Coordinates of C-alpha atoms in Angstrom, one line a residue:
M1484 CA 0.1 -0.2 -0.1
T1485 CA 1.3 3.7 -0.6
L1486 CA 0.5 6.8 0.3
R1487 CA -2.5 8.2 0.6
P1488 CA -4.2 11.9 1.8
K1489 CA -6.5 10.8 4.8
G1490 CA -9.9 9.9 3.5
S1491 CA -9.1 9.6 -0.3
R1492 CA -10.8 7.8 -2.8
K1493 CA -8.9 8.8 -6.2
R1494 CA -5.5 9.0 -7.6
F1495 CA -3.3 11.1 -5.6
G1496 CA 0.2 9.9 -7.4
A1497 CA 2.1 11.0 -9.8
S1498 CA 3.9 8.0 -11.1
S1499 CA 2.7 5.3 -13.6
G1500 CA 3.9 2.6 -12.6
S1501 CA 3.1 3.0 -8.6
S1502 CA 1.4 -0.2 -7.4
D1503 CA -1.6 1.7 -5.6
S1504 CA -3.9 3.5 -7.7
N1505 CA -5.3 5.7 -4.2
G1506 CA -1.4 7.0 -3.2
F1507 CA 2.3 8.1 -3.9
E1508 CA 5.5 6.8 -2.7
M1509 CA 7.9 9.3 -1.0
V1510 CA 11.6 8.8 -0.3
L1511 CA 13.1 11.1 2.2
V1512 CA 17.2 11.0 1.9
S1513 CA 18.8 12.6 5.2
T1514 CA 20.7 11.2 8.1
F1515 CA 18.4 9.0 10.2
P1516 CA 18.1 7.4 14.3
P1517 CA 19.8 6.6 15.7
R1518 CA 22.8 8.5 14.4
Q1519 CA 23.5 11.4 16.7
C1520 CA 22.7 14.3 14.5
G1521 CA 20.5 17.2 14.2
L1522 CA 19.3 16.2 11.0
A1523 CA 18.6 13.0 11.8
T1524 CA 16.2 14.2 14.6
F1525 CA 15.1 16.7 12.0
S1526 CA 14.4 14.4 9.4
E1527 CA 12.5 11.9 12.2
D1528 CA 9.7 14.6 13.4
L1529 CA 9.3 15.8 9.8
I1530 CA 8.5 12.5 8.3
A1531 CA 6.0 12.3 11.5
G1532 CA 4.9 15.4 10.8
M1533 CA 3.5 14.3 7.1
E1534 CA 2.3 11.2 7.9
A1535 CA 0.2 12.9 10.4
H1536 CA -2.3 14.0 7.3
L1537 CA -1.4 10.6 5.2
D1538 CA -3.0 7.0 4.8
G1539 CA -0.8 4.0 3.7
S1540 CA 2.4 2.9 4.2
P1541 CA 5.3 4.7 5.9
I1542 CA 7.7 7.2 4.5
K1543 CA 10.8 5.5 3.2
V1544 CA 13.8 6.7 3.8
A1545 CA 17.3 6.6 2.4
A1546 CA 19.6 7.2 5.3
I1547 CA 23.4 8.7 4.6
S1548 CA 25.6 6.6 7.1
N1549 CA 28.9 7.0 8.3
A1550 CA 29.1 4.0 10.4
T1551 CA 27.1 1.0 11.0
Y1552 CA 23.4 1.3 12.8
S1553 CA 20.6 -0.3 13.7
Y1554 CA 17.8 1.6 11.6
P1555 CA 14.3 1.2 12.1
E1556 CA 12.2 -0.3 9.2
R1557 CA 11.6 2.4 7.3
V1558 CA 15.1 2.6 6.4
K1559 CA 15.3 0.8 3.1
W1560 CA 18.8 2.0 1.6
E1561 CA 21.5 3.2 2.8
I1562 CA 23.9 5.3 1.3
A1563 CA 27.9 4.8 2.8
Q1564 CA 28.8 8.5 3.0
E1565 CA 32.3 8.6 1.8
I1566 CA 31.8 6.0 -1.1
R1567 CA 31.0 7.9 -4.3
E1568 CA 29.5 5.0 -5.9
S1569 CA 27.0 4.1 -3.1
Y1570 CA 25.1 7.3 -4.1
I1571 CA 24.7 6.2 -7.8
D1572 CA 23.3 2.9 -6.8
V1573 CA 21.0 3.9 -4.1
A1574 CA 19.6 6.5 -6.7
N1575 CA 19.0 3.2 -9.1
L1576 CA 17.7 1.1 -6.4
I1577 CA 14.7 4.2 -6.0
N1578 CA 14.8 4.2 -9.1
S1579 CA 13.8 0.8 -9.8
S1580 CA 10.8 1.5 -6.7
Q1581 CA 8.3 2.8 -7.1
A1582 CA 8.9 6.0 -6.0
D1583 CA 7.1 9.3 -7.3
L1584 CA 9.4 11.8 -5.1
V1585 CA 12.7 12.2 -3.6
L1586 CA 13.3 15.1 -0.5
V1587 CA 16.9 15.5 0.1
Q1588 CA 17.4 17.1 3.6
H1589 CA 21.1 19.0 2.5
E1590 CA 23.5 19.9 4.4
F1591 CA 27.4 20.1 3.1
G1592 CA 28.8 18.1 5.9
I1593 CA 26.5 15.2 5.5
F1594 CA 27.8 14.1 2.4
G1595 CA 31.0 13.0 0.7
G1596 CA 33.5 14.5 -1.2
R1597 CA 34.6 17.8 -1.1
N1598 CA 32.0 20.1 0.5
G1599 CA 29.3 17.4 0.0
E1600 CA 30.3 17.3 -3.6
Y1601 CA 28.8 13.5 -4.2
V1602 CA 25.3 14.5 -3.5
L1603 CA 24.9 15.3 -7.1
D1604 CA 26.0 12.3 -8.5
F1605 CA 23.0 11.1 -6.5
M1606 CA 20.8 13.6 -7.9
E1607 CA 21.8 13.2 -11.3
A1608 CA 21.1 9.7 -11.7
L1609 CA 17.5 10.0 -9.8
R1610 CA 14.4 10.1 -12.4
P1611 CA 11.6 11.0 -9.8
P1612 CA 11.2 15.1 -9.5
I1613 CA 13.5 16.1 -6.1
V1614 CA 12.4 18.5 -3.5
T1615 CA 15.4 19.7 -1.6
T1616 CA 15.3 21.2 2.0
F1617 CA 18.5 23.6 2.6
H1618 CA 19.2 23.7 5.9
S1619 CA 22.8 26.2 5.4
V1620 CA 22.7 28.9 2.6
L1621 CA 25.8 30.6 2.7
L1622 CA 25.6 34.3 2.0
E1623 CA 29.1 34.5 0.6
P1624 CA 30.1 30.8 -0.4
D1625 CA 33.1 30.0 -2.5
D1626 CA 33.0 29.3 -6.3
H1627 CA 32.9 25.4 -5.3
R1628 CA 29.8 25.8 -2.9
Y1629 CA 28.1 28.0 -5.2
A1630 CA 28.3 25.8 -7.7
I1631 CA 27.1 22.4 -5.7
V1632 CA 24.2 25.0 -4.4
R1633 CA 23.3 26.3 -8.1
R1634 CA 23.2 22.2 -9.5
I1635 CA 21.0 21.1 -6.8
G1636 CA 19.0 23.9 -7.7
E1637 CA 18.7 23.0 -11.3
L1638 CA 18.0 19.6 -10.5
S1639 CA 15.4 20.2 -7.9
S1640 CA 11.5 20.5 -8.6
A1641 CA 11.2 23.0 -5.5
L1642 CA 13.6 24.2 -2.3
V1643 CA 12.6 24.9 1.1
V1644 CA 14.4 27.1 3.5
M1645 CA 14.0 28.0 6.5
A1646 CA 13.7 32.1 6.6
Q1647 CA 13.1 34.5 4.6
K1648 CA 16.6 35.7 3.7
G1649 CA 17.4 32.2 2.7
R1650 CA 15.1 32.4 -0.1
E1651 CA 15.7 35.7 -0.9
T1652 CA 20.0 34.7 -1.2
L1653 CA 19.1 31.4 -3.3
V1654 CA 17.3 34.0 -5.4
T1655 CA 19.6 37.0 -5.7
K1656 CA 23.0 35.0 -5.5
Y1657 CA 22.4 31.8 -6.4
G1658 CA 19.9 33.0 -9.4
I1659 CA 17.4 30.2 -9.0
P1660 CA 13.7 31.1 -10.0
Q1661 CA 11.6 32.7 -6.8
W1662 CA 8.9 30.7 -7.7
K1663 CA 10.7 27.2 -6.9
V1664 CA 12.0 28.6 -3.4
H1665 CA 9.6 28.1 -0.2
V1666 CA 10.1 29.6 3.3
I1667 CA 9.1 26.5 6.2
H1668 CA 9.7 27.1 9.6
H1669 CA 11.6 24.2 11.1
G1670 CA 9.2 22.4 13.5
V1671 CA 8.5 21.9 17.2
P1672 CA 6.6 20.0 19.2
D1673 CA 2.7 20.2 19.1
L1674 CA 2.7 20.7 22.9
D1675 CA -0.2 22.2 23.4
G1676 CA -2.3 19.0 22.4
F1677 CA -0.2 17.1 25.6
L1678 CA -1.1 18.9 28.4
P1679 CA -3.7 16.7 30.6
S1680 CA -6.5 18.2 32.7
A1681 CA -5.6 18.7 36.6
S1682 CA -7.0 15.6 37.6
V1683 CA -5.0 13.5 35.8
S1684 CA -1.9 12.3 37.9
R1685 CA 0.4 10.9 35.2
L1686 CA 0.4 10.3 31.6
T1687 CA 2.8 7.6 30.0
T1688 CA 3.4 6.6 26.7
S1689 CA 2.7 2.8 27.4
L1690 CA 1.9 0.3 24.7
A1691 CA 0.1 -2.5 25.0
Q1692 CA 0.4 -5.3 22.6
P1693 CA -2.1 -4.8 19.5
G1694 CA -5.3 -6.8 20.3
D1695 CA -4.9 -6.6 24.0
H1696 CA -8.3 -5.1 24.8
R1697 CA -7.9 -5.5 28.5
M1698 CA -5.2 -2.8 27.9
V1699 CA -6.1 -1.0 24.8
L1700 CA -9.7 0.6 23.8
K1701 CA -10.5 1.7 20.5
L1702 CA -12.9 4.9 21.3
E1703 CA -15.9 5.0 18.8
K1704 CA -15.5 8.9 18.3
P1705 CA -12.5 10.2 17.4
L1706 CA -10.9 13.3 19.4
S1707 CA -9.8 16.5 18.1
T1708 CA -6.5 18.1 17.2
K1709 CA -6.2 20.2 20.4
S1710 CA -7.5 17.7 22.9
R1711 CA -5.0 14.9 21.8
V1712 CA -4.9 14.1 25.7
A1713 CA -7.9 14.3 27.9
E1714 CA -9.3 12.8 30.7
A1715 CA -11.2 9.3 29.7
R1716 CA -12.3 8.4 33.3
E1717 CA -10.2 8.1 36.4
G1718 CA -7.4 6.3 36.4
L1719 CA -7.4 6.4 32.4
A1720 CA -5.7 8.9 30.2
V1721 CA -6.9 9.3 26.4
V1722 CA -4.0 9.2 23.6
A1723 CA -5.5 10.5 20.3
G1724 CA -3.9 11.7 16.8
A1725 CA -5.6 14.3 14.6
S1726 CA -8.7 11.9 12.9
L1727 CA -7.5 8.5 14.1
P1728 CA -9.8 7.1 16.9
A1729 CA -8.6 7.6 20.2
T1730 CA -6.8 5.3 22.3
V1731 CA -6.9 4.5 25.9
L1732 CA -4.1 3.5 28.3
P1733 CA -3.8 2.7 32.0
A1734 CA -2.0 5.8 33.6
K1735 CA -0.2 3.6 35.8
A1736 CA 1.4 1.1 33.2
A1737 CA 5.3 1.0 32.8
P1738 CA 6.3 3.9 30.4
L1739 CA 8.1 3.1 27.1
A1740 CA 10.2 4.9 25.3
V1741 CA 9.4 4.9 21.5
G1742 CA 12.4 3.0 20.9
E1743 CA 11.2 0.4 23.3
V1744 CA 8.0 0.0 21.3
D1745 CA 9.6 -0.7 18.0
R1746 CA 11.4 -3.2 19.8
L1747 CA 9.0 -4.9 21.4
Y1748 CA 6.2 -4.4 18.9
G1749 CA 7.5 -3.6 15.9
P1750 CA 6.9 0.5 14.3
K1751 CA 3.2 -0.9 12.8
A1752 CA 2.5 -0.8 16.3
R1753 CA 3.4 2.9 16.8
T1754 CA 1.2 3.7 13.6
D1755 CA -1.8 1.6 14.7
V1756 CA -2.6 3.6 17.7
N1757 CA -0.8 6.9 16.1
L1758 CA 1.9 7.1 18.5
R1759 CA 4.3 9.2 16.5
P1760 CA 7.8 10.0 17.5
V1761 CA 6.4 13.4 19.2
L1762 CA 4.6 11.3 21.9
S1763 CA 8.1 10.3 23.7
Q1764 CA 7.6 13.9 25.1
I1765 CA 5.0 13.1 27.3
K1766 CA 5.6 13.1 30.8
D1767 CA 4.3 14.0 34.5
E1768 CA 2.8 17.1 33.7
S1769 CA 1.4 17.4 36.8
R1770 CA 4.3 18.4 38.3
S1771 CA 5.1 22.0 38.9
V1772 CA 8.9 23.5 37.3
E1773 CA 9.8 23.9 40.9
Q1774 CA 9.5 20.2 41.6
I1775 CA 11.3 19.2 38.6
K1776 CA 13.8 21.7 39.4
R1777 CA 14.3 20.1 42.9
D1778 CA 14.1 16.5 41.5
L1779 CA 17.1 17.5 39.4
G1780 CA 19.3 19.7 41.8
Y1781 CA 18.0 23.0 40.9
E1782 CA 15.8 24.0 43.6
G1783 CA 15.1 27.8 43.9
K1784 CA 17.8 28.6 40.5
Q1785 CA 17.3 30.8 38.2
L1786 CA 18.2 28.5 34.6
L1787 CA 20.1 29.7 31.9
T1788 CA 20.5 27.1 29.1
T1789 CA 21.6 26.4 25.6
F1790 CA 21.8 22.6 24.1
G1791 CA 22.9 21.3 21.1
L1792 CA 26.0 19.2 20.4
L1793 CA 29.1 20.9 21.3
S1794 CA 31.5 23.0 19.3
P1795 CA 32.9 26.0 19.0
S1796 CA 30.5 27.2 16.9
K1797 CA 28.0 27.8 19.5
G1798 CA 30.1 30.4 21.1
I1799 CA 29.7 29.4 24.5
E1800 CA 32.2 30.9 26.1
Y1801 CA 30.9 34.3 25.6
V1802 CA 28.0 33.2 28.1
L1803 CA 30.8 32.4 30.4
R1804 CA 32.2 35.5 30.5
A1805 CA 29.1 37.2 31.0
L1806 CA 28.4 35.1 34.1
P1807 CA 30.3 37.0 36.7
S1808 CA 28.4 40.1 35.9
I1809 CA 25.0 38.1 36.0
V1810 CA 25.6 36.4 39.4
E1811 CA 26.8 39.7 41.4
R1812 CA 23.2 40.8 40.3
H1813 CA 21.6 37.6 40.5
P1814 CA 23.4 34.8 42.5
E1815 CA 20.7 32.0 42.2
V1816 CA 21.7 31.6 38.4
V1817 CA 23.0 28.7 36.8
Y1818 CA 23.9 27.9 33.1
L1819 CA 23.2 24.9 31.7
I1820 CA 25.4 23.4 28.9
L1821 CA 23.3 20.5 27.3
G1822 CA 24.7 17.8 25.3
E1823 CA 28.0 16.2 24.0
T1824 CA 31.0 17.3 21.8
H1825 CA 29.9 17.3 18.2
P1826 CA 31.2 13.5 17.1
V1827 CA 33.3 15.6 13.9
V1828 CA 34.8 17.6 16.7
K1829 CA 35.4 15.2 18.9
K1830 CA 37.2 12.9 16.5
L1831 CA 39.1 15.7 15.3
C1832 CA 40.1 17.4 18.3
G1833 CA 38.8 15.3 21.2
E1834 CA 37.9 16.9 24.2
S1835 CA 39.6 20.1 24.0
Y1836 CA 37.0 22.2 23.4
R1837 CA 34.8 21.6 26.7
R1838 CA 38.2 21.1 28.7
K1839 CA 38.9 24.8 27.6
L1840 CA 35.8 25.9 28.8
K1841 CA 35.8 23.9 32.4
K1842 CA 38.9 25.8 32.5
W1843 CA 37.5 29.3 32.1
V1844 CA 34.7 28.2 34.2
K1845 CA 37.2 27.1 37.3
E1846 CA 39.7 30.5 36.5
M1847 CA 36.4 32.7 36.7
G1848 CA 35.5 31.0 40.1
I1849 CA 32.0 30.3 38.8
D1850 CA 32.1 26.3 39.3
E1851 CA 28.8 26.9 41.6
H1852 CA 26.9 28.6 38.4
V1853 CA 27.6 26.1 35.3
S1854 CA 26.2 23.0 35.0
F1855 CA 27.5 20.5 31.8
V1856 CA 25.5 17.9 31.2
D1857 CA 27.6 15.7 29.0
R1858 CA 25.6 13.1 26.9
Y1859 CA 23.5 13.0 24.1
L1860 CA 19.7 14.4 25.3
S1861 CA 16.5 12.3 23.9
K1862 CA 13.8 15.0 22.7
E1863 CA 12.1 14.0 26.2
D1864 CA 14.9 15.2 27.8
L1865 CA 15.5 18.2 26.2
L1866 CA 11.8 19.4 26.6
T1867 CA 12.2 18.5 30.5
Y1868 CA 15.3 20.9 30.6
L1869 CA 13.2 23.4 28.7
R1870 CA 10.1 23.3 30.4
I1871 CA 12.5 24.3 33.6
T1872 CA 14.5 26.6 31.5
D1873 CA 14.2 30.0 33.0
I1874 CA 16.0 32.2 29.8
Y1875 CA 17.1 30.1 26.4
I1876 CA 20.5 32.0 25.4
T1877 CA 21.9 31.2 21.4
P1878 CA 25.1 32.9 21.1
Y1879 CA 25.9 31.6 18.1
P1880 CA 29.3 33.5 16.6
N1881 CA 28.1 33.1 12.8
P1882 CA 25.8 35.6 11.4
E1883 CA 25.2 33.3 8.3
Q1884 CA 23.5 30.9 10.1
I1885 CA 19.8 30.0 8.7
S1886 CA 18.1 27.6 10.6
S1887 CA 18.6 26.6 14.4
G1888 CA 16.4 23.5 15.5
T1889 CA 17.4 24.8 19.5
L1890 CA 16.0 28.4 18.9
A1891 CA 13.2 27.0 17.4
Y1892 CA 12.0 24.6 20.2
A1893 CA 12.9 27.1 22.7
V1894 CA 10.5 29.5 21.0
G1895 CA 8.1 26.5 20.6
M1896 CA 7.9 26.0 24.4
G1897 CA 7.5 29.7 24.9
K1898 CA 10.9 30.4 26.5
A1899 CA 12.4 33.8 26.9
V1900 CA 15.3 34.0 24.4
V1901 CA 18.2 36.0 24.6
S1902 CA 20.2 35.8 21.1
T1903 CA 22.8 36.8 18.7
P1904 CA 21.6 38.6 15.3
Y1905 CA 22.2 35.4 13.2
I1906 CA 19.7 35.5 10.2
Y1907 CA 17.0 32.8 11.2
A1908 CA 17.3 34.1 15.2
Q1909 CA 16.4 37.7 13.5
E1910 CA 13.8 36.5 11.6
L1911 CA 12.1 34.2 14.2
L1912 CA 12.6 36.6 17.6
D1913 CA 11.2 39.7 15.3
K1914 CA 8.3 41.8 16.7
G1915 CA 9.0 41.1 20.8
R1916 CA 9.5 37.4 20.4
G1917 CA 13.0 37.7 22.0
I1918 CA 16.2 40.1 22.8
L1919 CA 18.9 40.2 19.9
V1920 CA 22.5 41.1 21.7
E1921 CA 25.7 41.7 19.7
F1922 CA 28.1 39.2 18.2
R1923 CA 30.8 37.6 20.7
S1924 CA 30.0 40.3 23.3
P1925 CA 29.8 38.8 27.1
D1926 CA 28.9 42.5 28.1
S1927 CA 25.6 42.6 25.6
I1928 CA 24.7 39.2 27.1
A1929 CA 24.8 40.1 30.5
Q1930 CA 22.9 43.4 30.0
A1931 CA 19.8 41.6 28.2
V1932 CA 20.1 38.4 31.0
N1933 CA 19.8 40.8 33.7
Q1934 CA 17.1 43.0 31.9
L1935 CA 15.2 39.7 32.2
L1936 CA 15.5 39.0 35.6
D1937 CA 15.1 42.4 36.9
D1938 CA 12.0 42.7 35.0
P1939 CA 9.7 39.4 35.2
S1940 CA 6.6 41.6 33.1
L1941 CA 9.1 41.9 30.3
K1942 CA 10.1 38.4 30.8
A1943 CA 6.2 37.0 30.6
R1944 CA 5.7 39.2 27.5
L1945 CA 8.2 37.4 25.4
E1946 CA 7.6 34.2 26.6
A1947 CA 3.7 35.2 25.4
N1948 CA 4.7 35.8 22.2
A1949 CA 6.8 33.5 21.8
R1950 CA 4.3 30.8 22.3
E1951 CA 1.7 32.3 20.4
Y1952 CA 4.4 32.2 17.6
G1953 CA 5.2 29.1 18.3
R1954 CA 1.5 27.1 17.7
E1955 CA 2.2 28.2 13.8
M1956 CA 5.2 25.9 14.0
T1957 CA 3.7 22.2 14.9
W1958 CA 5.5 19.5 12.9
T1959 CA 2.1 18.5 12.2
K1960 CA 1.6 22.1 10.7
V1961 CA 5.4 22.0 8.7
G1962 CA 4.6 18.6 7.7
G1963 CA 1.3 20.4 5.7
R1964 CA 3.1 22.9 4.2
Y1965 CA 5.8 20.2 2.6
L1966 CA 2.7 18.3 1.4
D1967 CA 1.8 22.1 0.0
V1968 CA 4.8 21.8 -1.8
I1969 CA 4.9 18.5 -2.7
G1970 CA 1.6 18.8 -4.0
G1971 CA 2.7 21.6 -6.7
V1972 CA 5.7 19.3 -7.7
L1973 CA 3.3 16.2 -8.4
G1974 CA 0.2 18.3 -9.7
I1975 CA -2.4 17.3 -7.0
E1976 CA -4.3 18.6 -4.2
I1977 CA -3.5 16.9 -0.7
P1978 CA -7.3 17.1 1.3
G1979 CA -6.1 18.9 4.9
T1980 CA -3.3 20.4 3.4
P1981 CA -2.7 24.4 2.4
K1982 CA -3.3 25.0 -1.5
R1983 CA -1.1 27.9 -1.5
V1984 CA 1.7 25.7 -4.2
L1985 CA -1.0 25.5 -6.9
E1986 CA -2.3 28.9 -6.4
V1987 CA 1.2 29.9 -7.5
Y1988 CA 2.5 27.2 -10.1
G1989 CA -1.3 26.9 -11.8
A1990 CA -2.6 23.6 -11.3
T1991 CA -3.0 23.0 -14.7
T1992 CA 1.0 23.7 -15.3
A1993 CA 2.6 22.4 -12.2
K1994 CA 3.2 19.2 -13.7
E1995 CA 4.1 20.9 -17.3
K1996 CA 6.4 23.6 -15.7
L1997 CA 7.9 21.2 -12.9
A1998 CA 8.3 17.4 -14.7
G1999 CA 11.2 18.3 -17.1
R2000 CA 13.5 19.6 -14.4
A2001 CA 17.1 20.5 -15.6
K2002 CA 19.1 17.7 -15.7
T2003 CA 22.7 17.8 -17.5
K2004 CA 25.6 15.4 -17.4

């Protein structure tokens, strides 16, 4: 069975070779969990967001691998990152499958060859139309990177970026047609749907074995999207999808991570009850922030947080240098540095950067005000730490950075944010959704943090503005916008998603315009 929009009965595919006249096949190309990489997590969440709008078999994945991984069932092909022939081999396998479209997640560092040039071999060998997401767009590229981006633009039927400035750059700097480039935000978890009523004491992601009706009960009437978690009756919690029947789970059952669900019952079991990866975040929401802080050892503290794979590109040292001025005024402040060292940095330099940071902490005498959490954090852990965060900080020194999943998550959870003015931050924190500070300026960071801690009403306004904006960035909505672009490429309409792309391209000319994508060997 191939993918089809929920509730559809007519042909939505673009390939005459599809085995199912009611659907279309899609392949996503990216790194993928369990590989520990921000792009892998993004891809997993994006798939969940798109599949929330679709029935049928899961979206397939061609994973970029730099080692041996135990992938989930949806990963049908592996591309050996540094072996050029592997890209062409997998492209040919996709060509001989029933794929109607290939969705490529692009970052220079995940593909082999000079500046990731092997991706061009892959794309040139593909026959299905391609949609490419650029996670980086360089404002001042060298000649080689410029040529790679130009060629990807030629080979792609549509491009997606996460900031308006990225779209402008692709059009003006790289000469890519404006109609081909779309702006879609980085997604965030749909947290509003998972807040329990006050009388529900505990929620879990437990899953009973399919068919065991003593533990799983299908309700006849599905719940609305805004009521994904609601009280069923005393002692029970309800987990429901956007349009699938609800599932009742015992509130006191032992919690299972999504990975455990897959291992015990297979990925399809999770699909059967609409337990998307985002549901792994469900925790005991009845606990207050202060209770969680106490449990983690931060009772009575004001927490500043930065998370992500640690590397010099994060600019952590500028926050550390700002801390003496902050704790002098607010001695209750602790700065949490969350995440293990980036694997590429660790391979090249070991833990030298982390050691350097810890040395500075000791020299400045701020040991009691800094906490390193040196491990790869699950989404559930990140969301827990974000929940107890008082101010989120992205001190990144690169002004050209055009996306940030950590910043998107912080805004999505309604956090007060202090950030340097890289491209993505300028757009995401506009209109009172955060405070921008100077690059590489500890004094500017200290001033902004102290301002927020001194003025709770200002902090509350930033949080409210961020929370409101974040509601439009949920993975389900982002997935719908991707399907909007895909529908434009295939010349189809997908019920339940926006129709802006077909309006821009013209439904009658979409195939004509896009099917003959440029491909010169």
